[in-house]
């Protein structure tokens, strides 16, 4: 449901458009990385956004990410096609299918594996999903790890009155619905699909940094008349309370994107591989803790 006030909000202009880079991760996972790249180190409070695939795998071919640690931030996995399964050092295991979300707060430290789901691996098929990293403020970096797992049916969704815009609300709120996932700092994670001719004005949390990652079709943003195509990241400026998303009426396919926003943390960032801390000393401590087994091990 669109409110009257949404149309009177000042919409943000585009600050920059950055291309995602294509990399091969692990044993052959195709990844489109929005950041970190040479062009964009991070977008506070987000250290990383990866699009996994879309890539078709033959039976027994799909690669994964075996046991590895994390500390100091959150990983958010959102599967669109195919299946993933995970296990961790806290005895937790689960499977993610299309539309499912896992919001994992690594906090003080966890060791986990993220692999293609067994039946999916045997069968082969298309794998497509996302992983976002959400940084934690210094005071929350060493919080106890926690999981929030929500199946597709439990992710709130909404459709605009004209039927041209639909949204899956992973975090935050949109089109009158609120997310069920609780975030440590205020975050919006919205999966929008706009049919040709569809548009929406989406309010943002106060002071939030916001970006859109286009993964299907092309769209117009803010007051810009140029279109942004698949594989690009739109960084919005900070002036304004909302963003305007539009799928050109001449489009031949829907516009699909993630609109992600969060208030910048504004603290120093020291990162190394799977750790995101504030200082080099804390990174060294994390490596030492991991090597000496203080983040645990997967035993299930
Ligand atoms: Fe991980």
PDB file of C-alpha atoms and ligand atoms in Angstrom:
ATOM      1  CA  UNK A   1       0.000   0.000   0.000  1.00  0.00           C
ATOM      2  CA  UNK A   2       1.443   3.369  -0.965  1.00  0.00           C
ATOM      3  CA  UNK A   3       0.855   6.215   1.390  1.00  0.00           C
ATOM      4  CA  UNK A   4       0.104   9.786   0.391  1.00  0.00           C
ATOM      5  CA  UNK A   5       3.205  10.963   2.195  1.00  0.00           C
ATOM      6  CA  UNK A   6       5.519   8.754   0.125  1.00  0.00           C
ATOM      7  CA  UNK A   7       4.863  10.833  -2.997  1.00  0.00           C
ATOM      8  CA  UNK A   8       5.779  14.081  -1.220  1.00  0.00           C
ATOM      9  CA  UNK A   9       9.132  12.856   0.087  1.00  0.00           C
ATOM     10  CA  UNK A  10      12.320  14.279  -1.416  1.00  0.00           C
ATOM     11  CA  UNK A  11      13.923  11.510  -3.426  1.00  0.00           C
ATOM     12  CA  UNK A  12      17.660  10.994  -3.471  1.00  0.00           C
ATOM     13  CA  UNK A  13      19.757  11.467  -6.570  1.00  0.00           C
ATOM     14  CA  UNK A  14      22.357   8.981  -7.769  1.00  0.00           C
ATOM     15  CA  UNK A  15      25.816   9.573  -6.318  1.00  0.00           C
ATOM     16  CA  UNK A  16      27.572   6.970  -8.453  1.00  0.00           C
ATOM     17  CA  UNK A  17      26.965   3.833 -10.502  1.00  0.00           C
ATOM     18  CA  UNK A  18      29.584   1.116 -10.037  1.00  0.00           C
ATOM     19  CA  UNK A  19      29.873  -2.132 -11.981  1.00  0.00           C
ATOM     20  CA  UNK A  20      30.010  -5.363 -10.044  1.00  0.00           C
ATOM     21  CA  UNK A  21      33.103  -7.417 -10.816  1.00  0.00           C
ATOM     22  CA  UNK A  22      32.926 -11.067 -11.794  1.00  0.00           C
ATOM     23  CA  UNK A  23      35.125 -13.422  -9.828  1.00  0.00           C
ATOM     24  CA  UNK A  24      35.411 -17.156  -9.273  1.00  0.00           C
ATOM     25  CA  UNK A  25      35.287 -18.041  -5.611  1.00  0.00           C
ATOM     26  CA  UNK A  26      36.111 -21.319  -3.917  1.00  0.00           C
ATOM     27  CA  UNK A  27      36.104 -24.270  -6.284  1.00  0.00           C
ATOM     28  CA  UNK A  28      34.330 -22.549  -9.176  1.00  0.00           C
ATOM     29  CA  UNK A  29      31.435 -20.515  -7.821  1.00  0.00           C
ATOM     30  CA  UNK A  30      30.598 -17.639 -10.187  1.00  0.00           C
ATOM     31  CA  UNK A  31      30.280 -14.477  -8.097  1.00  0.00           C
ATOM     32  CA  UNK A  32      29.255 -10.968  -9.159  1.00  0.00           C
ATOM     33  CA  UNK A  33      30.781  -8.806  -6.444  1.00  0.00           C
ATOM     34  CA  UNK A  34      29.303  -5.361  -5.850  1.00  0.00           C
ATOM     35  CA  UNK A  35      31.986  -4.639  -3.253  1.00  0.00           C
ATOM     36  CA  UNK A  36      34.682  -4.821  -2.091  1.00  0.00           C
ATOM     37  CA  UNK A  37      36.231  -4.027  -5.478  1.00  0.00           C
ATOM     38  CA  UNK A  38      39.007  -1.709  -6.656  1.00  0.00           C
ATOM     39  CA  UNK A  39      36.281   0.887  -7.352  1.00  0.00           C
ATOM     40  CA  UNK A  40      34.413   0.531  -4.061  1.00  0.00           C
ATOM     41  CA  UNK A  41      35.994  -0.739  -0.841  1.00  0.00           C
ATOM     42  CA  UNK A  42      32.789  -0.920   1.181  1.00  0.00           C
ATOM     43  CA  UNK A  43      29.564   1.018   1.678  1.00  0.00           C
ATOM     44  CA  UNK A  44      29.236   1.648   5.406  1.00  0.00           C
ATOM     45  CA  UNK A  45      27.711  -0.335   7.154  1.00  0.00           C
ATOM     46  CA  UNK A  46      28.075  -3.028   4.457  1.00  0.00           C
ATOM     47  CA  UNK A  47      31.522  -4.626   3.886  1.00  0.00           C
ATOM     48  CA  UNK A  48      30.428  -6.959   1.051  1.00  0.00           C
ATOM     49  CA  UNK A  49      27.650  -7.885  -1.357  1.00  0.00           C
ATOM     50  CA  UNK A  50      28.011 -10.966  -3.581  1.00  0.00           C
ATOM     51  CA  UNK A  51      25.563 -12.317  -6.128  1.00  0.00           C
ATOM     52  CA  UNK A  52      26.182 -16.079  -6.387  1.00  0.00           C
ATOM     53  CA  UNK A  53      25.505 -17.142  -9.965  1.00  0.00           C
ATOM     54  CA  UNK A  54      23.114 -17.443 -11.640  1.00  0.00           C
ATOM     55  CA  UNK A  55      25.039 -20.469 -12.853  1.00  0.00           C
ATOM     56  CA  UNK A  56      23.886 -23.851 -14.099  1.00  0.00           C
ATOM     57  CA  UNK A  57      25.708 -26.803 -12.579  1.00  0.00           C
ATOM     58  CA  UNK A  58      25.834 -30.365 -13.858  1.00  0.00           C
ATOM     59  CA  UNK A  59      25.084 -33.115 -11.311  1.00  0.00           C
ATOM     60  CA  UNK A  60      27.743 -33.327  -8.559  1.00  0.00           C
ATOM     61  CA  UNK A  61      29.493 -30.233  -9.909  1.00  0.00           C
ATOM     62  CA  UNK A  62      28.257 -27.356  -7.708  1.00  0.00           C
ATOM     63  CA  UNK A  63      31.031 -26.054  -5.428  1.00  0.00           C
ATOM     64  CA  UNK A  64      30.640 -24.577  -1.973  1.00  0.00           C
ATOM     65  CA  UNK A  65      32.469 -22.894   0.859  1.00  0.00           C
ATOM     66  CA  UNK A  66      33.821 -25.479   3.350  1.00  0.00           C
ATOM     67  CA  UNK A  67      34.548 -24.744   7.031  1.00  0.00           C
ATOM     68  CA  UNK A  68      35.626 -21.144   7.661  1.00  0.00           C
ATOM     69  CA  UNK A  69      35.263 -18.643  10.526  1.00  0.00           C
ATOM     70  CA  UNK A  70      33.630 -15.214  10.879  1.00  0.00           C
ATOM     71  CA  UNK A  71      33.816 -12.565  13.590  1.00  0.00           C
ATOM     72  CA  UNK A  72      32.588  -9.009  14.046  1.00  0.00           C
ATOM     73  CA  UNK A  73      29.675  -8.790  11.605  1.00  0.00           C
ATOM     74  CA  UNK A  74      26.601 -10.530  10.155  1.00  0.00           C
ATOM     75  CA  UNK A  75      26.207 -12.636   7.011  1.00  0.00           C
ATOM     76  CA  UNK A  76      22.860 -12.627   5.231  1.00  0.00           C
ATOM     77  CA  UNK A  77      22.218 -15.406   2.718  1.00  0.00           C
ATOM     78  CA  UNK A  78      19.212 -15.149   0.403  1.00  0.00           C
ATOM     79  CA  UNK A  79      18.637 -17.966  -2.083  1.00  0.00           C
ATOM     80  CA  UNK A  80      16.589 -17.366  -5.248  1.00  0.00           C
ATOM     81  CA  UNK A  81      17.177 -20.642  -7.079  1.00  0.00           C
ATOM     82  CA  UNK A  82      18.773 -23.951  -6.171  1.00  0.00           C
ATOM     83  CA  UNK A  83      19.628 -24.870  -2.611  1.00  0.00           C
ATOM     84  CA  UNK A  84      22.295 -24.320   0.025  1.00  0.00           C
ATOM     85  CA  UNK A  85      22.997 -26.082   3.284  1.00  0.00           C
ATOM     86  CA  UNK A  86      25.066 -25.019   6.218  1.00  0.00           C
ATOM     87  CA  UNK A  87      26.526 -26.350   9.437  1.00  0.00           C
ATOM     88  CA  UNK A  88      28.277 -24.506  12.221  1.00  0.00           C
ATOM     89  CA  UNK A  89      30.390 -24.822  15.328  1.00  0.00           C
ATOM     90  CA  UNK A  90      27.372 -24.122  17.586  1.00  0.00           C
ATOM     91  CA  UNK A  91      25.680 -27.340  16.450  1.00  0.00           C
ATOM     92  CA  UNK A  92      23.303 -25.628  14.059  1.00  0.00           C
ATOM     93  CA  UNK A  93      22.484 -27.048  10.612  1.00  0.00           C
ATOM     94  CA  UNK A  94      19.901 -26.071   8.044  1.00  0.00           C
ATOM     95  CA  UNK A  95      18.902 -25.892   4.415  1.00  0.00           C
ATOM     96  CA  UNK A  96      17.969 -22.902   2.301  1.00  0.00           C
ATOM     97  CA  UNK A  97      15.761 -23.187  -0.773  1.00  0.00           C
ATOM     98  CA  UNK A  98      14.329 -20.571  -3.146  1.00  0.00           C
ATOM     99  CA  UNK A  99      13.181 -17.482  -1.252  1.00  0.00           C
ATOM    100  CA  UNK A 100      14.622 -18.584   2.102  1.00  0.00           C
ATOM    101  CA  UNK A 101      16.780 -16.250   4.188  1.00  0.00           C
ATOM    102  CA  UNK A 102      19.437 -16.937   6.795  1.00  0.00           C
ATOM    103  CA  UNK A 103      20.536 -13.925   8.836  1.00  0.00           C
ATOM    104  CA  UNK A 104      23.571 -15.040  10.840  1.00  0.00           C
ATOM    105  CA  UNK A 105      25.150 -12.802  13.424  1.00  0.00           C
ATOM    106  CA  UNK A 106      28.724 -14.065  13.711  1.00  0.00           C
ATOM    107  CA  UNK A 107      29.404 -11.737  16.639  1.00  0.00           C
ATOM    108  CA  UNK A 108      32.271 -13.065  18.785  1.00  0.00           C
ATOM    109  CA  UNK A 109      32.994 -15.898  16.379  1.00  0.00           C
ATOM    110  CA  UNK A 110      31.645 -18.902  14.608  1.00  0.00           C
ATOM    111  CA  UNK A 111      32.944 -21.541  12.219  1.00  0.00           C
ATOM    112  CA  UNK A 112      30.551 -22.601   9.505  1.00  0.00           C
ATOM    113  CA  UNK A 113      30.301 -24.280   6.120  1.00  0.00           C
ATOM    114  CA  UNK A 114      28.099 -23.096   3.259  1.00  0.00           C
ATOM    115  CA  UNK A 115      27.616 -25.808   0.648  1.00  0.00           C
ATOM    116  CA  UNK A 116      25.143 -26.598  -2.113  1.00  0.00           C
ATOM    117  CA  UNK A 117      22.254 -28.648  -0.761  1.00  0.00           C
ATOM    118  CA  UNK A 118      22.810 -32.406  -1.253  1.00  0.00           C
ATOM    119  CA  UNK A 119      19.774 -33.202  -3.387  1.00  0.00           C
ATOM    120  CA  UNK A 120      20.392 -30.106  -5.474  1.00  0.00           C
ATOM    121  CA  UNK A 121      24.017 -31.160  -5.945  1.00  0.00           C
ATOM    122  CA  UNK A 122      23.018 -34.674  -7.057  1.00  0.00           C
ATOM    123  CA  UNK A 123      20.421 -33.321  -9.450  1.00  0.00           C
ATOM    124  CA  UNK A 124      22.325 -30.297 -10.715  1.00  0.00           C
ATOM    125  CA  UNK A 125      20.570 -27.157 -11.846  1.00  0.00           C
ATOM    126  CA  UNK A 126      20.600 -23.408 -11.568  1.00  0.00           C
ATOM    127  CA  UNK A 127      22.068 -21.811  -8.466  1.00  0.00           C
ATOM    128  CA  UNK A 128      21.336 -18.152  -7.744  1.00  0.00           C
ATOM    129  CA  UNK A 129      21.492 -16.209  -4.513  1.00  0.00           C
ATOM    130  CA  UNK A 130      23.052 -13.393  -2.561  1.00  0.00           C
ATOM    131  CA  UNK A 131      25.300 -12.902   0.402  1.00  0.00           C
ATOM    132  CA  UNK A 132      25.392  -9.539   2.154  1.00  0.00           C
ATOM    133  CA  UNK A 133      27.696  -8.678   5.031  1.00  0.00           C
ATOM    134  CA  UNK A 134      26.358  -6.252   7.631  1.00  0.00           C
ATOM    135  CA  UNK A 135      28.971  -4.707   9.890  1.00  0.00           C
ATOM    136  CA  UNK A 136      28.459  -4.469  13.652  1.00  0.00           C
ATOM    137  CA  UNK A 137      29.345  -1.450  15.805  1.00  0.00           C
ATOM    138  CA  UNK A 138      32.308  -1.941  18.177  1.00  0.00           C
ATOM    139  CA  UNK A 139      29.959  -2.459  21.122  1.00  0.00           C
ATOM    140  CA  UNK A 140      28.214  -5.379  19.369  1.00  0.00           C
ATOM    141  CA  UNK A 141      31.153  -7.070  17.629  1.00  0.00           C
ATOM    142  CA  UNK A 142      31.661  -9.605  20.390  1.00  0.00           C
ATOM    143  CA  UNK A 143      27.959 -10.331  20.996  1.00  0.00           C
ATOM    144  CA  UNK A 144      26.942 -13.998  21.190  1.00  0.00           C
ATOM    145  CA  UNK A 145      26.384 -15.512  17.734  1.00  0.00           C
ATOM    146  CA  UNK A 146      22.754 -15.945  16.682  1.00  0.00           C
ATOM    147  CA  UNK A 147      20.754 -17.254  13.754  1.00  0.00           C
ATOM    148  CA  UNK A 148      17.521 -16.100  12.247  1.00  0.00           C
ATOM    149  CA  UNK A 149      16.228 -18.394   9.561  1.00  0.00           C
ATOM    150  CA  UNK A 150      13.037 -17.604   7.720  1.00  0.00           C
ATOM    151  CA  UNK A 151      11.544 -19.807   5.021  1.00  0.00           C
ATOM    152  CA  UNK A 152      10.225 -18.140   1.861  1.00  0.00           C
ATOM    153  CA  UNK A 153       6.614 -18.381   3.043  1.00  0.00           C
ATOM    154  CA  UNK A 154       7.521 -16.426   6.175  1.00  0.00           C
ATOM    155  CA  UNK A 155       9.161 -13.502   4.365  1.00  0.00           C
ATOM    156  CA  UNK A 156       6.578 -10.689   4.277  1.00  0.00           C
ATOM    157  CA  UNK A 157       5.654  -9.623   0.748  1.00  0.00           C
ATOM    158  CA  UNK A 158       3.495  -6.911  -0.774  1.00  0.00           C
ATOM    159  CA  UNK A 159       2.231  -5.756  -4.153  1.00  0.00           C
ATOM    160  CA  UNK A 160       1.455  -2.172  -5.179  1.00  0.00           C
ATOM    161  CA  UNK A 161      -2.149  -1.139  -5.911  1.00  0.00           C
ATOM    162  CA  UNK A 162      -1.485  -1.106  -9.647  1.00  0.00           C
ATOM    163  CA  UNK A 163       0.050  -4.584  -9.443  1.00  0.00           C
ATOM    164  CA  UNK A 164       3.267  -3.509 -11.154  1.00  0.00           C
ATOM    165  CA  UNK A 165       5.571  -3.524  -8.136  1.00  0.00           C
ATOM    166  CA  UNK A 166       6.162  -6.409  -5.757  1.00  0.00           C
ATOM    167  CA  UNK A 167       8.543  -6.631  -2.841  1.00  0.00           C
ATOM    168  CA  UNK A 168       9.940  -9.254  -0.498  1.00  0.00           C
ATOM    169  CA  UNK A 169      10.717  -7.558   2.798  1.00  0.00           C
ATOM    170  CA  UNK A 170      13.776  -9.295   4.264  1.00  0.00           C
ATOM    171  CA  UNK A 171      14.558  -6.404   6.636  1.00  0.00           C
ATOM    172  CA  UNK A 172      12.910  -3.047   7.306  1.00  0.00           C
ATOM    173  CA  UNK A 173       9.559  -2.221   5.746  1.00  0.00           C
ATOM    174  CA  UNK A 174       8.007  -1.497   2.349  1.00  0.00           C
ATOM    175  CA  UNK A 175       4.562  -1.055   0.785  1.00  0.00           C
ATOM    176  CA  UNK A 176       2.947  -1.237   4.206  1.00  0.00           C
ATOM    177  CA  UNK A 177       4.532  -4.452   5.494  1.00  0.00           C
ATOM    178  CA  UNK A 178       7.308  -4.964   8.054  1.00  0.00           C
ATOM    179  CA  UNK A 179      10.034  -7.599   8.129  1.00  0.00           C
ATOM    180  CA  UNK A 180      10.054 -10.395  10.678  1.00  0.00           C
ATOM    181  CA  UNK A 181      13.844 -10.455  10.934  1.00  0.00           C
ATOM    182  CA  UNK A 182      15.362  -8.423  13.759  1.00  0.00           C
ATOM    183  CA  UNK A 183      18.554  -6.509  12.955  1.00  0.00           C
ATOM    184  CA  UNK A 184      21.211  -5.245  15.378  1.00  0.00           C
ATOM    185  CA  UNK A 185      21.352  -1.836  13.669  1.00  0.00           C
ATOM    186  CA  UNK A 186      18.473  -0.506  11.524  1.00  0.00           C
ATOM    187  CA  UNK A 187      18.732  -2.148   8.104  1.00  0.00           C
ATOM    188  CA  UNK A 188      16.460  -2.277   5.065  1.00  0.00           C
ATOM    189  CA  UNK A 189      16.860  -5.287   2.770  1.00  0.00           C
ATOM    190  CA  UNK A 190      14.195  -5.190   0.077  1.00  0.00           C
ATOM    191  CA  UNK A 191      13.885  -7.381  -3.008  1.00  0.00           C
ATOM    192  CA  UNK A 192      11.851  -5.378  -5.516  1.00  0.00           C
ATOM    193  CA  UNK A 193      10.430  -6.618  -8.815  1.00  0.00           C
ATOM    194  CA  UNK A 194       9.013  -3.925 -11.115  1.00  0.00           C
ATOM    195  CA  UNK A 195       7.073  -4.797 -14.238  1.00  0.00           C
ATOM    196  CA  UNK A 196       7.611  -2.473 -17.240  1.00  0.00           C
ATOM    197  CA  UNK A 197       5.990   0.868 -16.410  1.00  0.00           C
ATOM    198  CA  UNK A 198       6.087   0.211 -12.654  1.00  0.00           C
ATOM    199  CA  UNK A 199       7.517   2.724 -10.199  1.00  0.00           C
ATOM    200  CA  UNK A 200       7.744   3.168  -6.459  1.00  0.00           C
ATOM    201  CA  UNK A 201       8.923   5.750  -3.943  1.00  0.00           C
ATOM    202  CA  UNK A 202      10.508   3.892  -1.046  1.00  0.00           C
ATOM    203  CA  UNK A 203      11.130   5.796   2.197  1.00  0.00           C
ATOM    204  CA  UNK A 204      14.477   5.197   3.916  1.00  0.00           C
ATOM    205  CA  UNK A 205      15.473   5.115   7.580  1.00  0.00           C
ATOM    206  CA  UNK A 206      16.795   8.500   8.782  1.00  0.00           C
ATOM    207  CA  UNK A 207      20.436   9.063   7.856  1.00  0.00           C
ATOM    208  CA  UNK A 208      20.782   5.708   6.114  1.00  0.00           C
ATOM    209  CA  UNK A 209      23.245   4.978   3.350  1.00  0.00           C
ATOM    210  CA  UNK A 210      21.351   3.311   0.512  1.00  0.00           C
ATOM    211  CA  UNK A 211      22.235   1.397  -2.622  1.00  0.00           C
ATOM    212  CA  UNK A 212      20.460  -0.713  -5.209  1.00  0.00           C
ATOM    213  CA  UNK A 213      21.940  -3.732  -6.958  1.00  0.00           C
ATOM    214  CA  UNK A 214      20.252  -4.443 -10.289  1.00  0.00           C
ATOM    215  CA  UNK A 215      20.252  -8.168 -11.089  1.00  0.00           C
ATOM    216  CA  UNK A 216      17.632  -8.360 -13.830  1.00  0.00           C
ATOM    217  CA  UNK A 217      16.542  -5.915 -16.515  1.00  0.00           C
ATOM    218  CA  UNK A 218      17.209  -2.206 -16.264  1.00  0.00           C
ATOM    219  CA  UNK A 219      15.864   0.679 -14.195  1.00  0.00           C
ATOM    220  CA  UNK A 220      15.807   4.413 -13.649  1.00  0.00           C
ATOM    221  CA  UNK A 221      16.591   5.868 -10.259  1.00  0.00           C
ATOM    222  CA  UNK A 222      16.059   9.232  -8.604  1.00  0.00           C
ATOM    223  CA  UNK A 223      15.597  11.945 -11.217  1.00  0.00           C
ATOM    224  CA  UNK A 224      18.084  10.405 -13.671  1.00  0.00           C
ATOM    225  CA  UNK A 225      16.823   9.700 -17.166  1.00  0.00           C
ATOM    226  CA  UNK A 226      19.520   7.169 -17.995  1.00  0.00           C
ATOM    227  CA  UNK A 227      18.894   3.521 -17.288  1.00  0.00           C
ATOM    228  CA  UNK A 228      21.081   1.282 -15.153  1.00  0.00           C
ATOM    229  CA  UNK A 229      21.397  -2.305 -16.298  1.00  0.00           C
ATOM    230  CA  UNK A 230      21.963  -5.684 -14.688  1.00  0.00           C
ATOM    231  CA  UNK A 231      25.236  -6.088 -12.820  1.00  0.00           C
ATOM    232  CA  UNK A 232      25.454  -2.497 -11.599  1.00  0.00           C
ATOM    233  CA  UNK A 233      25.326  -0.959  -8.155  1.00  0.00           C
ATOM    234  CA  UNK A 234      23.512   2.369  -7.751  1.00  0.00           C
ATOM    235  CA  UNK A 235      24.849   4.369  -4.811  1.00  0.00           C
ATOM    236  CA  UNK A 236      22.368   7.004  -3.687  1.00  0.00           C
ATOM    237  CA  UNK A 237      23.390  10.362  -2.233  1.00  0.00           C
ATOM    238  CA  UNK A 238      22.467  11.256   1.326  1.00  0.00           C
ATOM    239  CA  UNK A 239      20.107  14.185   0.607  1.00  0.00           C
ATOM    240  CA  UNK A 240      16.484  13.098   0.727  1.00  0.00           C
ATOM    241  CA  UNK A 241      14.233  10.729   2.634  1.00  0.00           C
ATOM    242  CA  UNK A 242      13.329   8.249  -0.099  1.00  0.00           C
ATOM    243  CA  UNK A 243      14.479   6.620  -3.311  1.00  0.00           C
ATOM    244  CA  UNK A 244      12.541   6.455  -6.549  1.00  0.00           C
ATOM    245  CA  UNK A 245      12.728   3.219  -8.541  1.00  0.00           C
ATOM    246  CA  UNK A 246      11.241   2.884 -12.013  1.00  0.00           C
ATOM    247  CA  UNK A 247      11.122   0.222 -14.732  1.00  0.00           C
ATOM    248  CA  UNK A 248      10.907   1.909 -18.158  1.00  0.00           C
ATOM    249  CA  UNK A 249       7.601   1.188 -19.908  1.00  0.00           C
ATOM    250  CA  UNK A 250       9.578   0.079 -22.958  1.00  0.00           C
ATOM    251  CA  UNK A 251      11.383  -2.677 -21.021  1.00  0.00           C
ATOM    252  CA  UNK A 252      10.971  -6.210 -22.307  1.00  0.00           C
ATOM    253  CA  UNK A 253      11.624  -7.834 -18.944  1.00  0.00           C
ATOM    254  CA  UNK A 254      10.978  -6.958 -15.300  1.00  0.00           C
ATOM    255  CA  UNK A 255      13.449  -4.943 -13.253  1.00  0.00           C
ATOM    256  CA  UNK A 256      14.684  -6.944 -10.268  1.00  0.00           C
ATOM    257  CA  UNK A 257      16.899  -5.403  -7.651  1.00  0.00           C
ATOM    258  CA  UNK A 258      17.948  -5.431  -4.044  1.00  0.00           C
ATOM    259  CA  UNK A 259      17.475  -2.098  -2.291  1.00  0.00           C
ATOM    260  CA  UNK A 260      19.674  -2.132   0.775  1.00  0.00           C
ATOM    261  CA  UNK A 261      20.049   0.635   3.325  1.00  0.00           C
ATOM    262  CA  UNK A 262      21.586   1.094   6.741  1.00  0.00           C
ATOM    263  CA  UNK A 263      22.793   3.856   8.973  1.00  0.00           C
ATOM    264  CA  UNK A 264      26.576   4.205   8.622  1.00  0.00           C
ATOM    265  CA  UNK A 265      28.493   3.086  11.705  1.00  0.00           C
ATOM    266  CA  UNK A 266      31.318   5.575  11.121  1.00  0.00           C
ATOM    267  CA  UNK A 267      33.995   3.633  13.012  1.00  0.00           C
ATOM    268  CA  UNK A 268      37.435   2.517  11.799  1.00  0.00           C
ATOM    269  CA  UNK A 269      37.295  -0.775   9.870  1.00  0.00           C
ATOM    270  CA  UNK A 270      40.065  -3.364   9.969  1.00  0.00           C
ATOM    271  CA  UNK A 271      39.252  -6.369   7.822  1.00  0.00           C
ATOM    272  CA  UNK A 272      41.057  -9.487   6.849  1.00  0.00           C
ATOM    273  CA  UNK A 273      39.323 -12.311   4.984  1.00  0.00           C
ATOM    274  CA  UNK A 274      36.416 -13.497   7.113  1.00  0.00           C
ATOM    275  CA  UNK A 275      36.957 -11.021   9.965  1.00  0.00           C
ATOM    276  CA  UNK A 276      35.704  -7.424  10.164  1.00  0.00           C
ATOM    277  CA  UNK A 277      36.941  -5.597  13.260  1.00  0.00           C
ATOM    278  CA  UNK A 278      37.969  -2.051  14.259  1.00  0.00           C
ATOM    279  CA  UNK A 279      41.747  -2.473  14.713  1.00  0.00           C
ATOM    280  CA  UNK A 280      44.661  -4.567  13.394  1.00  0.00           C
ATOM    281  CA  UNK A 281      45.169  -5.900  16.919  1.00  0.00           C
ATOM    282  CA  UNK A 282      41.611  -7.233  16.970  1.00  0.00           C
ATOM    283  CA  UNK A 283      42.211  -8.945  13.604  1.00  0.00           C
ATOM    284  CA  UNK A 284      45.373 -10.578  14.977  1.00  0.00           C
ATOM    285  CA  UNK A 285      43.397 -11.693  18.042  1.00  0.00           C
ATOM    286  CA  UNK A 286      40.639 -13.144  15.824  1.00  0.00           C
ATOM    287  CA  UNK A 287      43.208 -15.122  13.794  1.00  0.00           C
ATOM    288  CA  UNK A 288      44.838 -16.383  16.962  1.00  0.00           C
ATOM    289  CA  UNK A 289      41.475 -17.351  18.473  1.00  0.00           C
ATOM    290  CA  UNK A 290      40.496 -19.208  15.303  1.00  0.00           C
ATOM    291  CA  UNK A 291      43.823 -21.050  14.965  1.00  0.00           C
ATOM    292  CA  UNK A 292      43.657 -22.112  18.581  1.00  0.00           C
ATOM    293  CA  UNK A 293      40.137 -23.430  18.312  1.00  0.00           C
ATOM    294  CA  UNK A 294      38.485 -20.729  20.395  1.00  0.00           C
ATOM    295  CA  UNK A 295      35.809 -20.218  17.727  1.00  0.00           C
ATOM    296  CA  UNK A 296      34.986 -23.917  17.914  1.00  0.00           C
ATOM    297  CA  UNK A 297      34.756 -26.485  15.147  1.00  0.00           C
ATOM    298  CA  UNK A 298      31.974 -28.176  13.232  1.00  0.00           C
ATOM    299  CA  UNK A 299      31.263 -31.524  14.854  1.00  0.00           C
ATOM    300  CA  UNK A 300      27.871 -32.366  13.328  1.00  0.00           C
TER     301      UNK A 300
HETATM  302 FE1  LIG B   1      30.666 -17.739   5.626  1.00  0.00          FE
END
